[in-house]
GROMACS .gro file of C-alpha atoms in nm:
model
  325
    1UNK     CA    1   2.240  -1.966   1.544
    2UNK     CA    2   2.423  -2.017   1.215
    3UNK     CA    3   2.362  -1.746   0.956
    4UNK     CA    4   2.330  -1.996   0.668
    5UNK     CA    5   2.038  -2.176   0.828
    6UNK     CA    6   1.838  -1.886   0.969
    7UNK     CA    7   1.603  -1.840   0.677
    8UNK     CA    8   1.550  -2.207   0.592
    9UNK     CA    9   1.469  -2.299   0.952
   10UNK     CA   10   1.212  -2.022   0.971
   11UNK     CA   11   1.055  -2.132   0.646
   12UNK     CA   12   1.022  -2.500   0.736
   13UNK     CA   13   0.994  -2.532   1.113
   14UNK     CA   14   0.783  -2.244   1.239
   15UNK     CA   15   0.407  -2.244   1.245
   16UNK     CA   16   0.308  -2.012   0.957
   17UNK     CA   17   0.020  -1.848   1.146
   18UNK     CA   18   0.243  -1.755   1.439
   19UNK     CA   19   0.521  -1.658   1.200
   20UNK     CA   20   0.297  -1.415   1.015
   21UNK     CA   21   0.167  -1.271   1.342
   22UNK     CA   22   0.524  -1.216   1.460
   23UNK     CA   23   0.620  -1.049   1.132
   24UNK     CA   24   0.314  -0.823   1.149
   25UNK     CA   25   0.404  -0.719   1.505
   26UNK     CA   26   0.769  -0.666   1.412
   27UNK     CA   27   0.683  -0.433   1.124
   28UNK     CA   28   0.418  -0.245   1.323
   29UNK     CA   29   0.646  -0.191   1.623
   30UNK     CA   30   0.908  -0.027   1.402
   31UNK     CA   31   0.663   0.248   1.301
   32UNK     CA   32   0.691   0.596   1.450
   33UNK     CA   33   0.329   0.618   1.561
   34UNK     CA   34   0.295   0.300   1.771
   35UNK     CA   35   0.057   0.365   2.060
   36UNK     CA   36   0.085   0.246   2.420
   37UNK     CA   37  -0.221   0.029   2.366
   38UNK     CA   38  -0.055  -0.143   2.070
   39UNK     CA   39   0.257  -0.209   2.275
   40UNK     CA   40   0.041  -0.355   2.549
   41UNK     CA   41  -0.139  -0.582   2.302
   42UNK     CA   42   0.196  -0.696   2.164
   43UNK     CA   43   0.327  -0.784   2.508
   44UNK     CA   44   0.011  -0.980   2.580
   45UNK     CA   45   0.058  -1.175   2.256
   46UNK     CA   46   0.429  -1.227   2.325
   47UNK     CA   47   0.366  -1.387   2.664
   48UNK     CA   48   0.087  -1.617   2.555
   49UNK     CA   49   0.326  -1.890   2.444
   50UNK     CA   50   0.697  -1.960   2.434
   51UNK     CA   51   0.667  -2.016   2.059
   52UNK     CA   52   0.547  -1.656   2.016
   53UNK     CA   53   0.858  -1.525   2.189
   54UNK     CA   54   1.093  -1.762   2.007
   55UNK     CA   55   0.945  -1.673   1.669
   56UNK     CA   56   0.964  -1.301   1.735
   57UNK     CA   57   1.325  -1.335   1.855
   58UNK     CA   58   1.419  -1.521   1.535
   59UNK     CA   59   1.269  -1.250   1.318
   60UNK     CA   60   1.431  -0.974   1.525
   61UNK     CA   61   1.773  -1.138   1.491
   62UNK     CA   62   1.729  -1.167   1.116
   63UNK     CA   63   1.730  -0.786   1.094
   64UNK     CA   64   1.989  -0.740   1.366
   65UNK     CA   65   1.731  -0.593   1.605
   66UNK     CA   66   1.782  -0.819   1.903
   67UNK     CA   67   1.753  -0.512   2.128
   68UNK     CA   68   1.396  -0.448   2.017
   69UNK     CA   69   1.242  -0.662   2.292
   70UNK     CA   70   1.451  -0.491   2.559
   71UNK     CA   71   1.341  -0.148   2.440
   72UNK     CA   72   0.979  -0.259   2.436
   73UNK     CA   73   1.012  -0.397   2.787
   74UNK     CA   74   1.153  -0.070   2.913
   75UNK     CA   75   0.875   0.126   2.743
   76UNK     CA   76   0.618  -0.111   2.889
   77UNK     CA   77   0.748  -0.061   3.242
   78UNK     CA   78   0.761   0.315   3.196
   79UNK     CA   79   0.399   0.329   3.085
   80UNK     CA   80   0.290   0.057   3.330
   81UNK     CA   81   0.189  -0.188   3.063
   82UNK     CA   82   0.449  -0.454   3.146
   83UNK     CA   83   0.317  -0.811   3.125
   84UNK     CA   84   0.223  -1.003   3.437
   85UNK     CA   85   0.393  -1.325   3.536
   86UNK     CA   86   0.340  -1.621   3.310
   87UNK     CA   87   0.096  -1.788   3.551
   88UNK     CA   88  -0.157  -1.526   3.447
   89UNK     CA   89  -0.100  -1.574   3.075
   90UNK     CA   90  -0.436  -1.745   3.031
   91UNK     CA   91  -0.611  -1.416   3.107
   92UNK     CA   92  -0.429  -1.240   2.825
   93UNK     CA   93  -0.624  -1.425   2.557
   94UNK     CA   94  -0.952  -1.243   2.608
   95UNK     CA   95  -0.830  -0.880   2.570
   96UNK     CA   96  -0.607  -0.978   2.278
   97UNK     CA   97  -0.898  -1.153   2.108
   98UNK     CA   98  -1.119  -0.849   2.167
   99UNK     CA   99  -0.852  -0.616   2.024
  100UNK     CA  100  -0.808  -0.841   1.721
  101UNK     CA  101  -1.183  -0.857   1.663
  102UNK     CA  102  -1.216  -0.479   1.689
  103UNK     CA  103  -0.933  -0.425   1.439
  104UNK     CA  104  -1.079  -0.681   1.201
  105UNK     CA  105  -1.426  -0.530   1.236
  106UNK     CA  106  -1.289  -0.184   1.149
  107UNK     CA  107  -1.109  -0.314   0.840
  108UNK     CA  108  -1.408  -0.516   0.722
  109UNK     CA  109  -1.643  -0.225   0.783
  110UNK     CA  110  -1.425   0.005   0.572
  111UNK     CA  111  -1.395  -0.248   0.289
  112UNK     CA  112  -1.767  -0.329   0.309
  113UNK     CA  113  -1.854   0.041   0.284
  114UNK     CA  114  -1.642   0.075  -0.030
  115UNK     CA  115  -1.791  -0.243  -0.174
  116UNK     CA  116  -2.145  -0.116  -0.114
  117UNK     CA  117  -2.075   0.227  -0.265
  118UNK     CA  118  -1.866   0.116  -0.561
  119UNK     CA  119  -2.010   0.035  -0.902
  120UNK     CA  120  -1.683  -0.109  -1.033
  121UNK     CA  121  -1.388  -0.254  -0.839
  122UNK     CA  122  -1.066  -0.451  -0.885
  123UNK     CA  123  -0.879  -0.683  -0.654
  124UNK     CA  124  -0.506  -0.678  -0.577
  125UNK     CA  125  -0.313  -0.742  -0.899
  126UNK     CA  126  -0.623  -0.698  -1.117
  127UNK     CA  127  -0.693  -0.434  -1.383
  128UNK     CA  128  -1.028  -0.366  -1.548
  129UNK     CA  129  -1.159  -0.130  -1.818
  130UNK     CA  130  -1.512   0.012  -1.792
  131UNK     CA  131  -1.690   0.173  -2.089
  132UNK     CA  132  -1.955   0.440  -2.031
  133UNK     CA  133  -2.257   0.519  -2.250
  134UNK     CA  134  -2.115   0.861  -2.344
  135UNK     CA  135  -1.813   0.701  -2.512
  136UNK     CA  136  -1.573   0.765  -2.223
  137UNK     CA  137  -1.384   0.488  -2.045
  138UNK     CA  138  -1.206   0.421  -1.717
  139UNK     CA  139  -0.931   0.167  -1.655
  140UNK     CA  140  -0.908   0.068  -1.288
  141UNK     CA  141  -0.563  -0.019  -1.159
  142UNK     CA  142  -0.496  -0.275  -0.886
  143UNK     CA  143  -0.716  -0.263  -0.571
  144UNK     CA  144  -0.935   0.025  -0.692
  145UNK     CA  145  -1.303   0.117  -0.677
  146UNK     CA  146  -1.527   0.384  -0.831
  147UNK     CA  147  -1.889   0.498  -0.806
  148UNK     CA  148  -2.039   0.635  -1.130
  149UNK     CA  149  -2.330   0.870  -1.205
  150UNK     CA  150  -2.372   0.961  -1.573
  151UNK     CA  151  -2.718   1.114  -1.539
  152UNK     CA  152  -2.796   1.486  -1.540
  153UNK     CA  153  -2.592   1.785  -1.656
  154UNK     CA  154  -2.265   1.651  -1.514
  155UNK     CA  155  -2.091   1.320  -1.556
  156UNK     CA  156  -1.957   1.230  -1.213
  157UNK     CA  157  -1.717   0.961  -1.093
  158UNK     CA  158  -1.615   0.918  -0.729
  159UNK     CA  159  -1.281   0.748  -0.673
  160UNK     CA  160  -1.332   0.545  -0.356
  161UNK     CA  161  -0.982   0.398  -0.351
  162UNK     CA  162  -0.688   0.320  -0.576
  163UNK     CA  163  -0.599   0.462  -0.918
  164UNK     CA  164  -0.793   0.507  -1.241
  165UNK     CA  165  -0.697   0.612  -1.594
  166UNK     CA  166  -0.971   0.804  -1.775
  167UNK     CA  167  -1.027   0.866  -2.147
  168UNK     CA  168  -1.305   1.123  -2.162
  169UNK     CA  169  -1.526   1.189  -2.465
  170UNK     CA  170  -1.561   1.564  -2.510
  171UNK     CA  171  -1.906   1.712  -2.438
  172UNK     CA  172  -1.903   2.091  -2.369
  173UNK     CA  173  -2.253   2.073  -2.224
  174UNK     CA  174  -2.175   1.796  -1.975
  175UNK     CA  175  -1.842   1.832  -1.793
  176UNK     CA  176  -1.677   1.519  -1.658
  177UNK     CA  177  -1.603   1.542  -1.282
  178UNK     CA  178  -1.380   1.304  -1.084
  179UNK     CA  179  -1.396   1.343  -0.709
  180UNK     CA  180  -1.136   1.180  -0.482
  181UNK     CA  181  -1.051   1.210  -0.113
  182UNK     CA  182  -0.872   1.547  -0.138
  183UNK     CA  183  -0.937   1.661  -0.494
  184UNK     CA  184  -1.194   1.742  -0.761
  185UNK     CA  185  -1.088   1.718  -1.127
  186UNK     CA  186  -1.300   1.879  -1.399
  187UNK     CA  187  -1.251   1.801  -1.770
  188UNK     CA  188  -1.424   1.826  -2.107
  189UNK     CA  189  -1.212   1.586  -2.309
  190UNK     CA  190  -0.872   1.443  -2.219
  191UNK     CA  191  -0.671   1.143  -2.100
  192UNK     CA  192  -0.563   1.158  -1.737
  193UNK     CA  193  -0.501   0.964  -1.415
  194UNK     CA  194  -0.633   1.011  -1.063
  195UNK     CA  195  -0.460   0.822  -0.782
  196UNK     CA  196  -0.597   0.829  -0.426
  197UNK     CA  197  -0.312   0.753  -0.185
  198UNK     CA  198  -0.304   0.725   0.195
  199UNK     CA  199  -0.275   1.097   0.268
  200UNK     CA  200  -0.299   1.266  -0.069
  201UNK     CA  201  -0.435   1.246  -0.423
  202UNK     CA  202  -0.232   1.271  -0.741
  203UNK     CA  203  -0.366   1.387  -1.078
  204UNK     CA  204  -0.158   1.323  -1.393
  205UNK     CA  205  -0.246   1.435  -1.746
  206UNK     CA  206  -0.141   1.223  -2.042
  207UNK     CA  207  -0.289   1.463  -2.297
  208UNK     CA  208  -0.543   1.743  -2.296
  209UNK     CA  209  -0.628   1.978  -2.012
  210UNK     CA  210  -0.795   1.946  -1.672
  211UNK     CA  211  -0.879   2.178  -1.386
  212UNK     CA  212  -0.787   2.047  -1.042
  213UNK     CA  213  -0.908   2.193  -0.714
  214UNK     CA  214  -0.875   2.081  -0.353
  215UNK     CA  215  -1.189   1.972  -0.172
  216UNK     CA  216  -1.145   2.236   0.096
  217UNK     CA  217  -1.103   2.521  -0.156
  218UNK     CA  218  -0.787   2.624   0.030
  219UNK     CA  219  -0.601   2.731  -0.285
  220UNK     CA  220  -0.682   2.847  -0.636
  221UNK     CA  221  -0.753   2.564  -0.885
  222UNK     CA  222  -0.468   2.458  -1.112
  223UNK     CA  223  -0.489   2.395  -1.486
  224UNK     CA  224  -0.284   2.092  -1.596
  225UNK     CA  225  -0.170   2.031  -1.954
  226UNK     CA  226   0.006   1.745  -2.135
  227UNK     CA  227   0.242   1.543  -1.909
  228UNK     CA  228   0.183   1.761  -1.605
  229UNK     CA  229   0.093   1.639  -1.257
  230UNK     CA  230   0.000   1.775  -0.916
  231UNK     CA  231  -0.045   1.630  -0.568
  232UNK     CA  232  -0.327   1.738  -0.336
  233UNK     CA  233  -0.346   1.680   0.039
  234UNK     CA  234  -0.517   1.827   0.345
  235UNK     CA  235  -0.319   2.151   0.297
  236UNK     CA  236  -0.437   2.200  -0.060
  237UNK     CA  237  -0.269   2.174  -0.400
  238UNK     CA  238   0.104   2.134  -0.440
  239UNK     CA  239   0.328   2.266  -0.715
  240UNK     CA  240   0.262   2.153  -1.072
  241UNK     CA  241   0.542   1.931  -1.199
  242UNK     CA  242   0.643   1.758  -1.524
  243UNK     CA  243   0.608   1.380  -1.552
  244UNK     CA  244   0.966   1.279  -1.623
  245UNK     CA  245   0.929   0.903  -1.589
  246UNK     CA  246   0.720   0.639  -1.763
  247UNK     CA  247   0.688   0.456  -1.432
  248UNK     CA  248   0.393   0.677  -1.336
  249UNK     CA  249   0.172   0.578  -1.631
  250UNK     CA  250   0.308   0.258  -1.789
  251UNK     CA  251   0.070   0.028  -1.598
  252UNK     CA  252  -0.200   0.112  -1.855
  253UNK     CA  253  -0.002  -0.087  -2.115
  254UNK     CA  254   0.046  -0.382  -1.880
  255UNK     CA  255   0.400  -0.303  -1.765
  256UNK     CA  256   0.589  -0.119  -1.497
  257UNK     CA  257   0.855   0.077  -1.683
  258UNK     CA  258   1.136   0.237  -1.486
  259UNK     CA  259   1.418   0.461  -1.603
  260UNK     CA  260   1.707   0.533  -1.366
  261UNK     CA  261   1.465   0.473  -1.079
  262UNK     CA  262   1.560   0.368  -0.728
  263UNK     CA  263   1.497   0.008  -0.630
  264UNK     CA  264   1.278   0.132  -0.345
  265UNK     CA  265   1.049   0.331  -0.578
  266UNK     CA  266   1.010   0.033  -0.810
  267UNK     CA  267   0.939  -0.210  -0.527
  268UNK     CA  268   0.684   0.033  -0.383
  269UNK     CA  269   0.503   0.012  -0.716
  270UNK     CA  270   0.532  -0.368  -0.728
  271UNK     CA  271   0.387  -0.398  -0.377
  272UNK     CA  272   0.059  -0.254  -0.501
  273UNK     CA  273   0.007  -0.558  -0.725
  274UNK     CA  274   0.068  -0.833  -0.471
  275UNK     CA  275  -0.037  -0.918  -0.118
  276UNK     CA  276   0.212  -0.923   0.169
  277UNK     CA  277   0.500  -0.709   0.288
  278UNK     CA  278   0.849  -0.632   0.156
  279UNK     CA  279   1.128  -0.545   0.400
  280UNK     CA  280   1.491  -0.445   0.336
  281UNK     CA  281   1.768  -0.626   0.520
  282UNK     CA  282   2.027  -0.395   0.362
  283UNK     CA  283   1.903  -0.034   0.343
  284UNK     CA  284   2.177   0.063   0.098
  285UNK     CA  285   1.987  -0.130  -0.170
  286UNK     CA  286   1.701   0.120  -0.154
  287UNK     CA  287   1.892   0.375  -0.363
  288UNK     CA  288   2.018   0.127  -0.625
  289UNK     CA  289   1.940   0.280  -0.968
  290UNK     CA  290   1.784   0.048  -1.225
  291UNK     CA  291   1.627   0.048  -1.573
  292UNK     CA  292   1.386  -0.199  -1.726
  293UNK     CA  293   1.025  -0.314  -1.720
  294UNK     CA  294   0.812  -0.577  -1.545
  295UNK     CA  295   0.507  -0.752  -1.688
  296UNK     CA  296   0.200  -0.689  -1.470
  297UNK     CA  297   0.041  -1.010  -1.594
  298UNK     CA  298   0.292  -1.199  -1.383
  299UNK     CA  299   0.225  -1.013  -1.057
  300UNK     CA  300   0.313  -1.309  -0.834
  301UNK     CA  301   0.660  -1.335  -0.990
  302UNK     CA  302   0.747  -0.966  -1.028
  303UNK     CA  303   0.982  -0.958  -0.730
  304UNK     CA  304   1.153  -1.279  -0.841
  305UNK     CA  305   1.208  -1.135  -1.189
  306UNK     CA  306   1.336  -0.810  -1.042
  307UNK     CA  307   1.575  -0.988  -0.808
  308UNK     CA  308   1.707  -1.215  -1.085
  309UNK     CA  309   1.771  -0.930  -1.328
  310UNK     CA  310   1.949  -0.724  -1.061
  311UNK     CA  311   2.127  -1.014  -0.889
  312UNK     CA  312   1.962  -0.901  -0.566
  313UNK     CA  313   1.867  -1.171  -0.316
  314UNK     CA  314   1.493  -1.200  -0.250
  315UNK     CA  315   1.417  -1.425   0.048
  316UNK     CA  316   1.059  -1.548   0.082
  317UNK     CA  317   1.025  -1.593   0.457
  318UNK     CA  318   0.660  -1.683   0.408
  319UNK     CA  319   0.413  -1.620   0.126
  320UNK     CA  320   0.331  -1.301   0.312
  321UNK     CA  321   0.682  -1.159   0.361
  322UNK     CA  322   0.975  -1.101   0.124
  323UNK     CA  323   1.316  -0.980   0.246
  324UNK     CA  324   1.532  -0.781   0.003
  325UNK     CA  325   1.906  -0.827   0.051
   0.00000   0.00000   0.00000
């Protein structure tokens, strides 16, 4: 297949639903924690239709991973999950459909639980400011949700997901408590951020002072001052560090600002504001150092702007997938 036509043919000729399924499988199978059951489900999907296999082969070749299928086949045989002959392909649809339904049910249940608990939420690419009766405020970043209780002797906010910037009105008699997955942050009056990530929380102070403790009380609480930050995970609090980049807090002003930052770190931030996946064709681009800013009000075009300013090729394989390089 000619290199010049690989991307265009995928964009125009392949069924988008199958294309997106193939991309999702490709990305998942490259992860370190792929289970035997997932490999089995993939092989069932692969052998349902010739178009599935052809599409997956095209995507594998695009990254130079033509040996991926062979490795999967060997792993399947080793763990006795190799597909049956094609005459039995019709029977693969039921278990694959069941697996897909179970996965979708789990995701919907998790999102529904957050939706039911949350008092305020934002979608992907959206930001929203909430004002409380005590004079405090909270700005929710993209894809975030909070539950609020301002009654009683404590003002409490639970961060259900995402990132929030707080400006707290001082009240010595009613401390302001923010509880996230791994952390509890206690303040009287200050401006600070709490970001709940996949496996850790991050607390960043713009000005003022906060006390941060881990939910398991594994380590002594830490006091953070102006422009200090700390990460908290299942092992407790990490080391306090200085915020040395505006990238961590600039979203409040409607921009992503980056100073001598790697392209990978910037794209990781951009990915939070748009749906879909971003994959590198050339890994050397990950460490490319760049300076500049991106307007968050143009979330759909942020990658295009970034690629244009850096003269880095951004290939939109589908609306769901962008290839860098």
